[in-house]
JSON list of C-alpha atoms in Angstrom, two decimals:
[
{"chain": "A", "resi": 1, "resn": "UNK", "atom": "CA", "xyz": [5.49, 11.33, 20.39]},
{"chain": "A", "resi": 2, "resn": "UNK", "atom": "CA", "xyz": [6.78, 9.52, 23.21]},
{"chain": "A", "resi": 3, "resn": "UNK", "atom": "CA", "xyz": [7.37, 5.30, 24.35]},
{"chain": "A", "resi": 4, "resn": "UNK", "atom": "CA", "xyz": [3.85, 5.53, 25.16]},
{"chain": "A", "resi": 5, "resn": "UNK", "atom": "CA", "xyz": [2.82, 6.48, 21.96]},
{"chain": "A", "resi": 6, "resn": "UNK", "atom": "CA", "xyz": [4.96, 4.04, 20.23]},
{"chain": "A", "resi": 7, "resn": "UNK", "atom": "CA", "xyz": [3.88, 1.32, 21.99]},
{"chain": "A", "resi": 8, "resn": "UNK", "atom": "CA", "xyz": [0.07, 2.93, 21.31]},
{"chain": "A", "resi": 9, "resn": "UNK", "atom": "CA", "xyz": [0.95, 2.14, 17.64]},
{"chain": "A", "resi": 10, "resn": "UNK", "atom": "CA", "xyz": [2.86, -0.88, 18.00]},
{"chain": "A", "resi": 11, "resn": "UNK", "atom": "CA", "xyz": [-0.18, -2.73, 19.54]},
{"chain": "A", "resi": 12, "resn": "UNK", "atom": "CA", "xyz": [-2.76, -1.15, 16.93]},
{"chain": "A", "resi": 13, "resn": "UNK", "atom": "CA", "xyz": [-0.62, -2.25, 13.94]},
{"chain": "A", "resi": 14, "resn": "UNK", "atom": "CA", "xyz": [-0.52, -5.95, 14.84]},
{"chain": "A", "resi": 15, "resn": "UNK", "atom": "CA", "xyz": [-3.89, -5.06, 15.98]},
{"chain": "A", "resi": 16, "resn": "UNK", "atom": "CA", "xyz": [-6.63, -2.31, 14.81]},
{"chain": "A", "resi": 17, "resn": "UNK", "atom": "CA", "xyz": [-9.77, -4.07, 16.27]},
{"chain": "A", "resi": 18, "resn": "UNK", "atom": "CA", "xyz": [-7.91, -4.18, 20.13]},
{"chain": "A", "resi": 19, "resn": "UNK", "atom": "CA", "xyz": [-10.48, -2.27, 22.14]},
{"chain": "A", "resi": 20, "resn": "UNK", "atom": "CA", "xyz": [-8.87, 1.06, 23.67]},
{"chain": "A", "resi": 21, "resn": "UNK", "atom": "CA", "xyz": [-9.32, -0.47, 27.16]},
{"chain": "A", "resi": 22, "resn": "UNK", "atom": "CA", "xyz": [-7.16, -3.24, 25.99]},
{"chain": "A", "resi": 23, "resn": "UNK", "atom": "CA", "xyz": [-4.32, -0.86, 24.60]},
{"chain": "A", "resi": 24, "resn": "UNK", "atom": "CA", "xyz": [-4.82, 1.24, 27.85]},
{"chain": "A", "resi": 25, "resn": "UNK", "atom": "CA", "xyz": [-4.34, -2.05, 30.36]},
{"chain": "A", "resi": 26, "resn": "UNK", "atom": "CA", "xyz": [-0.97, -3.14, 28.00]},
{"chain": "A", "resi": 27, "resn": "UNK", "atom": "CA", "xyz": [0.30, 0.50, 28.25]},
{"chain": "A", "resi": 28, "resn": "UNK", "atom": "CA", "xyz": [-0.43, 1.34, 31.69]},
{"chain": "A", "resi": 29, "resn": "UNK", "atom": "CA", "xyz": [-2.81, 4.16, 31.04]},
{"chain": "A", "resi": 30, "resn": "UNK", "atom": "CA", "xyz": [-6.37, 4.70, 32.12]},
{"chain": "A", "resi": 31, "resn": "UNK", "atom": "CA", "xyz": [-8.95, 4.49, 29.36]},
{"chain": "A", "resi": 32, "resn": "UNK", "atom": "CA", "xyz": [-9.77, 8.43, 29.22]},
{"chain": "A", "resi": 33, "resn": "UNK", "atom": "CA", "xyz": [-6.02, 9.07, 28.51]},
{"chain": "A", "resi": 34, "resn": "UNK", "atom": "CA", "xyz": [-5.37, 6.21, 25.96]},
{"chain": "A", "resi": 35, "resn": "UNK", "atom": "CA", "xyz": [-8.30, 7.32, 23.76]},
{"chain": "A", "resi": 36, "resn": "UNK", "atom": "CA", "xyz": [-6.91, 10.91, 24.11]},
{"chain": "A", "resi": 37, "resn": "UNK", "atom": "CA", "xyz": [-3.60, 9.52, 22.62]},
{"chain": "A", "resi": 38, "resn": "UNK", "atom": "CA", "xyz": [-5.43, 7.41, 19.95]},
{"chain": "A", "resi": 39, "resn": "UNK", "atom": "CA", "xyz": [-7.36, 10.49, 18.53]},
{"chain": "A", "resi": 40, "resn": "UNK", "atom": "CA", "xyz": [-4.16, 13.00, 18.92]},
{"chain": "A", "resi": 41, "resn": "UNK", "atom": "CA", "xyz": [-2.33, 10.14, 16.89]},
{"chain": "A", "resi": 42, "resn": "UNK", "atom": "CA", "xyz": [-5.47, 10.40, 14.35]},
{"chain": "A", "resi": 43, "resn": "UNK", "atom": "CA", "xyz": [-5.80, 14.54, 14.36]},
{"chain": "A", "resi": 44, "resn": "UNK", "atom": "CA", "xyz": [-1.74, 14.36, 13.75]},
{"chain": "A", "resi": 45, "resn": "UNK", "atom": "CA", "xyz": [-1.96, 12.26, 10.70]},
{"chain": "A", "resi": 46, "resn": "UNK", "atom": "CA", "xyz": [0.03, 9.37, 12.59]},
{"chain": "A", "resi": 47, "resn": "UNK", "atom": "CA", "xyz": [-2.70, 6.83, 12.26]},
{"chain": "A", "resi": 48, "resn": "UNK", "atom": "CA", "xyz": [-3.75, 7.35, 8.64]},
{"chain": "A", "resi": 49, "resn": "UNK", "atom": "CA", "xyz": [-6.40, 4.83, 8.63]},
{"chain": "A", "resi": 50, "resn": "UNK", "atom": "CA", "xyz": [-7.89, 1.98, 10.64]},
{"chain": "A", "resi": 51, "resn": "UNK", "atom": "CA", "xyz": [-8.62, -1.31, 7.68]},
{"chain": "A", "resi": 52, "resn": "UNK", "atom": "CA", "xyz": [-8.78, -4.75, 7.65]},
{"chain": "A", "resi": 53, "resn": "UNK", "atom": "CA", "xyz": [-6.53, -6.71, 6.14]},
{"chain": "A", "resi": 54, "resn": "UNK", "atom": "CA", "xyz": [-7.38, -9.43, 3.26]},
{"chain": "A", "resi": 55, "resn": "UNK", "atom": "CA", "xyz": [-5.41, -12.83, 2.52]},
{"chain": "A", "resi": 56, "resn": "UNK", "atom": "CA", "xyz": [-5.73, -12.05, -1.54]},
{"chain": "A", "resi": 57, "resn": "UNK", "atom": "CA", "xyz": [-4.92, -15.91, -2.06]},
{"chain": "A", "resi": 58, "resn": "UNK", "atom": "CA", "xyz": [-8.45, -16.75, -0.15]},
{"chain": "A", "resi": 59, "resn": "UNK", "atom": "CA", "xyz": [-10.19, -14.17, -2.66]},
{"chain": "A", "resi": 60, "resn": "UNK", "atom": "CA", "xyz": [-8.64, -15.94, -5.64]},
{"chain": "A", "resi": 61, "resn": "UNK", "atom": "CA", "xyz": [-6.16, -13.32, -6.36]},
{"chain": "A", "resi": 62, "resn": "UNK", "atom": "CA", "xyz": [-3.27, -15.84, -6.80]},
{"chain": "A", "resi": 63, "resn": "UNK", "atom": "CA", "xyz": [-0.88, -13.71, -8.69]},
{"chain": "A", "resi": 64, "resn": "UNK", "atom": "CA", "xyz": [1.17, -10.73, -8.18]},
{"chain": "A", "resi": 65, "resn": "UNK", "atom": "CA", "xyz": [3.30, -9.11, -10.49]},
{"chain": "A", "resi": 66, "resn": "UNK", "atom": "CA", "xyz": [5.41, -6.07, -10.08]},
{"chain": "A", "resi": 67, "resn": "UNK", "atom": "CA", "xyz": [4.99, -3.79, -13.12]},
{"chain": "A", "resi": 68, "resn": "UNK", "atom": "CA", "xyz": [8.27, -1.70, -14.38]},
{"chain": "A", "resi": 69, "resn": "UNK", "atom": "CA", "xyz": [7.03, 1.23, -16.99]},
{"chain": "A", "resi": 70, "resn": "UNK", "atom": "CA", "xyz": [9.42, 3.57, -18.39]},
{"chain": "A", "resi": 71, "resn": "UNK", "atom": "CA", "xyz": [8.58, 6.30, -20.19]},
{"chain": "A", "resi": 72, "resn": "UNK", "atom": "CA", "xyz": [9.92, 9.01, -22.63]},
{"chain": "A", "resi": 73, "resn": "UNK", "atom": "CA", "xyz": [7.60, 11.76, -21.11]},
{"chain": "A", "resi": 74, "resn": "UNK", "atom": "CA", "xyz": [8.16, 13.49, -18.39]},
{"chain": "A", "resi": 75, "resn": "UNK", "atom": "CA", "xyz": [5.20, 16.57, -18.97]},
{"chain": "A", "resi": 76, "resn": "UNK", "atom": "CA", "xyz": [1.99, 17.27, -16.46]},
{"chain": "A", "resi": 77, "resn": "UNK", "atom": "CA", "xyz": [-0.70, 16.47, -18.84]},
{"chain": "A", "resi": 78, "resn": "UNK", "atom": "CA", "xyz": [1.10, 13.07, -19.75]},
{"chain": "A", "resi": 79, "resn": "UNK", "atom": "CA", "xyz": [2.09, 12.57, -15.99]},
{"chain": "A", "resi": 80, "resn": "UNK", "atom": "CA", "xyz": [-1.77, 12.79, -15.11]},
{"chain": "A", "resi": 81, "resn": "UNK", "atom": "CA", "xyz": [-3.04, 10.65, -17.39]},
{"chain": "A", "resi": 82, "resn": "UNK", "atom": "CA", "xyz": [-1.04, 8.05, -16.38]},
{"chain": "A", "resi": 83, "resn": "UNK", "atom": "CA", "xyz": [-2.00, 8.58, -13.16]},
{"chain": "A", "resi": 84, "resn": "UNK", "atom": "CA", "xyz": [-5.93, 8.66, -14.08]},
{"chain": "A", "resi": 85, "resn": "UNK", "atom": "CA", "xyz": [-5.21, 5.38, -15.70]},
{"chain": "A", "resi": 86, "resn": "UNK", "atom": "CA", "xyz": [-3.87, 3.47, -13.54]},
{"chain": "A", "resi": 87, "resn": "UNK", "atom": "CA", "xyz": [-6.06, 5.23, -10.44]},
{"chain": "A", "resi": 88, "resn": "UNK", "atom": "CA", "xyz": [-8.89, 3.59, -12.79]},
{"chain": "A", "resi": 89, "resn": "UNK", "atom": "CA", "xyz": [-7.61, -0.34, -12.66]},
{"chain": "A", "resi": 90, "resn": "UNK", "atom": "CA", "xyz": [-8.46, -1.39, -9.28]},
{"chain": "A", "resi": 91, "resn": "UNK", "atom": "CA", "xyz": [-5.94, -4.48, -9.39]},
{"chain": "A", "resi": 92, "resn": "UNK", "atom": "CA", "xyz": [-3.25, -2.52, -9.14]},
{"chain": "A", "resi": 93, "resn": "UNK", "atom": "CA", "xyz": [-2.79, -1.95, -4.88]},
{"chain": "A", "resi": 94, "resn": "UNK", "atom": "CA", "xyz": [-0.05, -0.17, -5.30]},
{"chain": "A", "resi": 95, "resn": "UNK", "atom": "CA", "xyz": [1.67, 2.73, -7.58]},
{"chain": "A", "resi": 96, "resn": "UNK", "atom": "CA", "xyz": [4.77, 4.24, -6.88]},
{"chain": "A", "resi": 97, "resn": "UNK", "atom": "CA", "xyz": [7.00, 7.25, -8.78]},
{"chain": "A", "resi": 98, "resn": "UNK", "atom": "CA", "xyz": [10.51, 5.64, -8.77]},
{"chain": "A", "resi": 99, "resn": "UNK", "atom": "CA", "xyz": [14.00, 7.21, -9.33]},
{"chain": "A", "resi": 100, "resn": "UNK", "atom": "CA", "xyz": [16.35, 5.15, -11.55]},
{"chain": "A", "resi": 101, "resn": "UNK", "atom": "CA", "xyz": [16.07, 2.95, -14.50]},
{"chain": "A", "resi": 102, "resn": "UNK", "atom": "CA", "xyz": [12.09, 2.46, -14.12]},
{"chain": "A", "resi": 103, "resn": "UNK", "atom": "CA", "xyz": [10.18, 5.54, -14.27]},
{"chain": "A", "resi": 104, "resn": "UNK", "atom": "CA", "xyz": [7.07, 3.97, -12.31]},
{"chain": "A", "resi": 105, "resn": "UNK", "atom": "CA", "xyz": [6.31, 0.76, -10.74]},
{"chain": "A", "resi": 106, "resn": "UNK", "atom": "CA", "xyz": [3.14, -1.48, -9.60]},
{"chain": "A", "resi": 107, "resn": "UNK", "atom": "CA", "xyz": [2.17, -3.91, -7.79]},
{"chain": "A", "resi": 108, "resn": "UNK", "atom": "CA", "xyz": [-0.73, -5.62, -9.25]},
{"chain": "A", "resi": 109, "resn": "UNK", "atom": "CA", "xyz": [-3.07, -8.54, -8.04]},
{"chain": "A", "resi": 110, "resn": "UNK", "atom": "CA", "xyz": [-4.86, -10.70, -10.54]},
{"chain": "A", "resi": 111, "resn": "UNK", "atom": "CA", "xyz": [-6.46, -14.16, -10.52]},
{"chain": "A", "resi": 112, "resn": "UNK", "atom": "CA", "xyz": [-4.24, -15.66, -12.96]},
{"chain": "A", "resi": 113, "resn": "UNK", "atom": "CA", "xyz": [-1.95, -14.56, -16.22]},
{"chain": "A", "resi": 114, "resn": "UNK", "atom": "CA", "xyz": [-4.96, -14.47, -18.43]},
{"chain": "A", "resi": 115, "resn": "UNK", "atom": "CA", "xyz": [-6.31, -11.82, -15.72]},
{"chain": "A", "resi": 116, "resn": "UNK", "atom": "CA", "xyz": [-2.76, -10.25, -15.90]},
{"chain": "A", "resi": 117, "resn": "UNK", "atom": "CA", "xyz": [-3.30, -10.18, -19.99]},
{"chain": "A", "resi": 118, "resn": "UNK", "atom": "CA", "xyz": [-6.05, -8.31, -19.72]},
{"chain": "A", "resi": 119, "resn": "UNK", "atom": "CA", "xyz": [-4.98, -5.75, -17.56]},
{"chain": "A", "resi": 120, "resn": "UNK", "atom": "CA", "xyz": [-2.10, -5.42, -19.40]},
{"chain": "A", "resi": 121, "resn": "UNK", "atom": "CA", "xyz": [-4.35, -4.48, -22.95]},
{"chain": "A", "resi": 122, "resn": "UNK", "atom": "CA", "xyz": [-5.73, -2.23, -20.80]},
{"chain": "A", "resi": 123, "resn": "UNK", "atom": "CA", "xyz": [-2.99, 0.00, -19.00]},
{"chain": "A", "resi": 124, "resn": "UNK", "atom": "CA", "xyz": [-1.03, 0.09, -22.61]},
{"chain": "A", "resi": 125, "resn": "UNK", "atom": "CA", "xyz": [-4.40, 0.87, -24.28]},
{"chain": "A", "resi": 126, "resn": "UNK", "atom": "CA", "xyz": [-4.91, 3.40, -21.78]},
{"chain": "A", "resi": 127, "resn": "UNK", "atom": "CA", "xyz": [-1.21, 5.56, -22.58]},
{"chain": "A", "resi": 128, "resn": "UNK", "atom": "CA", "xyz": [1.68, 6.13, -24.08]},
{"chain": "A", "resi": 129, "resn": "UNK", "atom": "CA", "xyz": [4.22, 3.82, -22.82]},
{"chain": "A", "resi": 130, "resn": "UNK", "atom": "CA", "xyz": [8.03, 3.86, -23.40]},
{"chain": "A", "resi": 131, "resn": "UNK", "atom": "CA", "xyz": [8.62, 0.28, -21.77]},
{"chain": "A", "resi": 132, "resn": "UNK", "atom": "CA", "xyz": [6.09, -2.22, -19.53]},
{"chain": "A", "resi": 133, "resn": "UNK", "atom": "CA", "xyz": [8.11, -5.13, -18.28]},
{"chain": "A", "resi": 134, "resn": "UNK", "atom": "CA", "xyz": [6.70, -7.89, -15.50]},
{"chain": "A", "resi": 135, "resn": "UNK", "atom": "CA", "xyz": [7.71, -9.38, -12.30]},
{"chain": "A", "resi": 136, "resn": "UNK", "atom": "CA", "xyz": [6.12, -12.16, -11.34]},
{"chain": "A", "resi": 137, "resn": "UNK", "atom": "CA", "xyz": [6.25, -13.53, -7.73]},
{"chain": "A", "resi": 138, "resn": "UNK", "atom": "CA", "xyz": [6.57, -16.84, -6.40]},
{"chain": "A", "resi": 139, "resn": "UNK", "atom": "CA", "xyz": [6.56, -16.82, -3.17]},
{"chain": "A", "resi": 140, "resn": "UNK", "atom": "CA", "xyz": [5.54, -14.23, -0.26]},
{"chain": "A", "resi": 141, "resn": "UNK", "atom": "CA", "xyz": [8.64, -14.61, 2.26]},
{"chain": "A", "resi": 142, "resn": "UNK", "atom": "CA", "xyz": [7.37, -11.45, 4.20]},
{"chain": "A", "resi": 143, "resn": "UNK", "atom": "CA", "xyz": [4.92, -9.35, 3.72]},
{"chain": "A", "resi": 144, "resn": "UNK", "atom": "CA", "xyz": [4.06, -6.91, 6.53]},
{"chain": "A", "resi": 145, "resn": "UNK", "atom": "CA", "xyz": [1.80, -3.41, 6.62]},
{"chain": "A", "resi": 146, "resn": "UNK", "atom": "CA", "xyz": [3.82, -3.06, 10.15]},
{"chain": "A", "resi": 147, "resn": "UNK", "atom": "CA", "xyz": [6.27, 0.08, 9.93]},
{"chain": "A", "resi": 148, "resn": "UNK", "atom": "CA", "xyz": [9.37, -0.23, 11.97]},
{"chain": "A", "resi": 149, "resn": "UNK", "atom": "CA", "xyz": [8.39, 2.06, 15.38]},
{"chain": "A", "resi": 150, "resn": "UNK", "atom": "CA", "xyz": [11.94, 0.86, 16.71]},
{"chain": "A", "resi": 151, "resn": "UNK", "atom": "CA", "xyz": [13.76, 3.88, 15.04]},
{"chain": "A", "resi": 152, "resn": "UNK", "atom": "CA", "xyz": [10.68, 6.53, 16.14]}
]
């Protein structure tokens, strides 16, 4: 991957809808050869995805809460159905294994705390949970889905 490329992906993060002859024009590359960068960045896993980002707030989602579970069990067969649980609640955007004090964490978008009740009954309903302790944010300072390219 070279400055090209970088700046390839620089424009299409801010950007995924920029037609390629855009990008090209910005990057001083023909069409032909852009696109040929573009898929290469696609075949090569670079460019995971191409989606369309929602303001959750304009869809009524106006909480998030981060979601710290601990756990006693560390097995396969508990470790999956955790994960087939919380695969299953489609508030919860994201899910991540941690290392530390908190065994797992989540980021979850609801409407309001009763919506955050419920899906609470229903992740602690659906396993066997050490510890389930809430975050609740406040205010969005930054939020970005931009990765830093500056250190490719």
């Amino acid at each position: 991957m070279d400055q090209t490329d970088i700046k390839i992906l620089a424009l299409l993060q801010k950007d995924a809808t920029c037609s390629v002859a855009d990008i090209a024009e910005k990057v001083n590359l023909s069409v032909t050869p852009c696109w040929r960068r573009i898929q290469k960045l696609k075949d090569d896993g670079v460019i995971a995805r191409n989606a369309i980002l929602l303001d959750p707030r304009a869809l009524g989602l106006n909480l998030t809460v981060f979601v710290s579970i601990r756990t006693s069990q560390h097995n396969e067969k508990w470790t999956q159905s955790l994960i087939n649980a919380v695969m299953a609640l489609p508030n919860v955007v994201e899910f991540h294994r941690m290392a530390g004090d908190v065994d797992y964490l989540l980021k979850v978008v609801v409407e309001d705390m009763a919506a955050y009740d419920r899906f609470y009954r229903r992740l602690i309903g659906a396993v066997d949970l050490l510890d389930v302790s809430a975050s609740f944010s406040m205010e969005v300072i930054k939020s970005t889905t931009e990765l830093p390219l500056n250190a490719v």
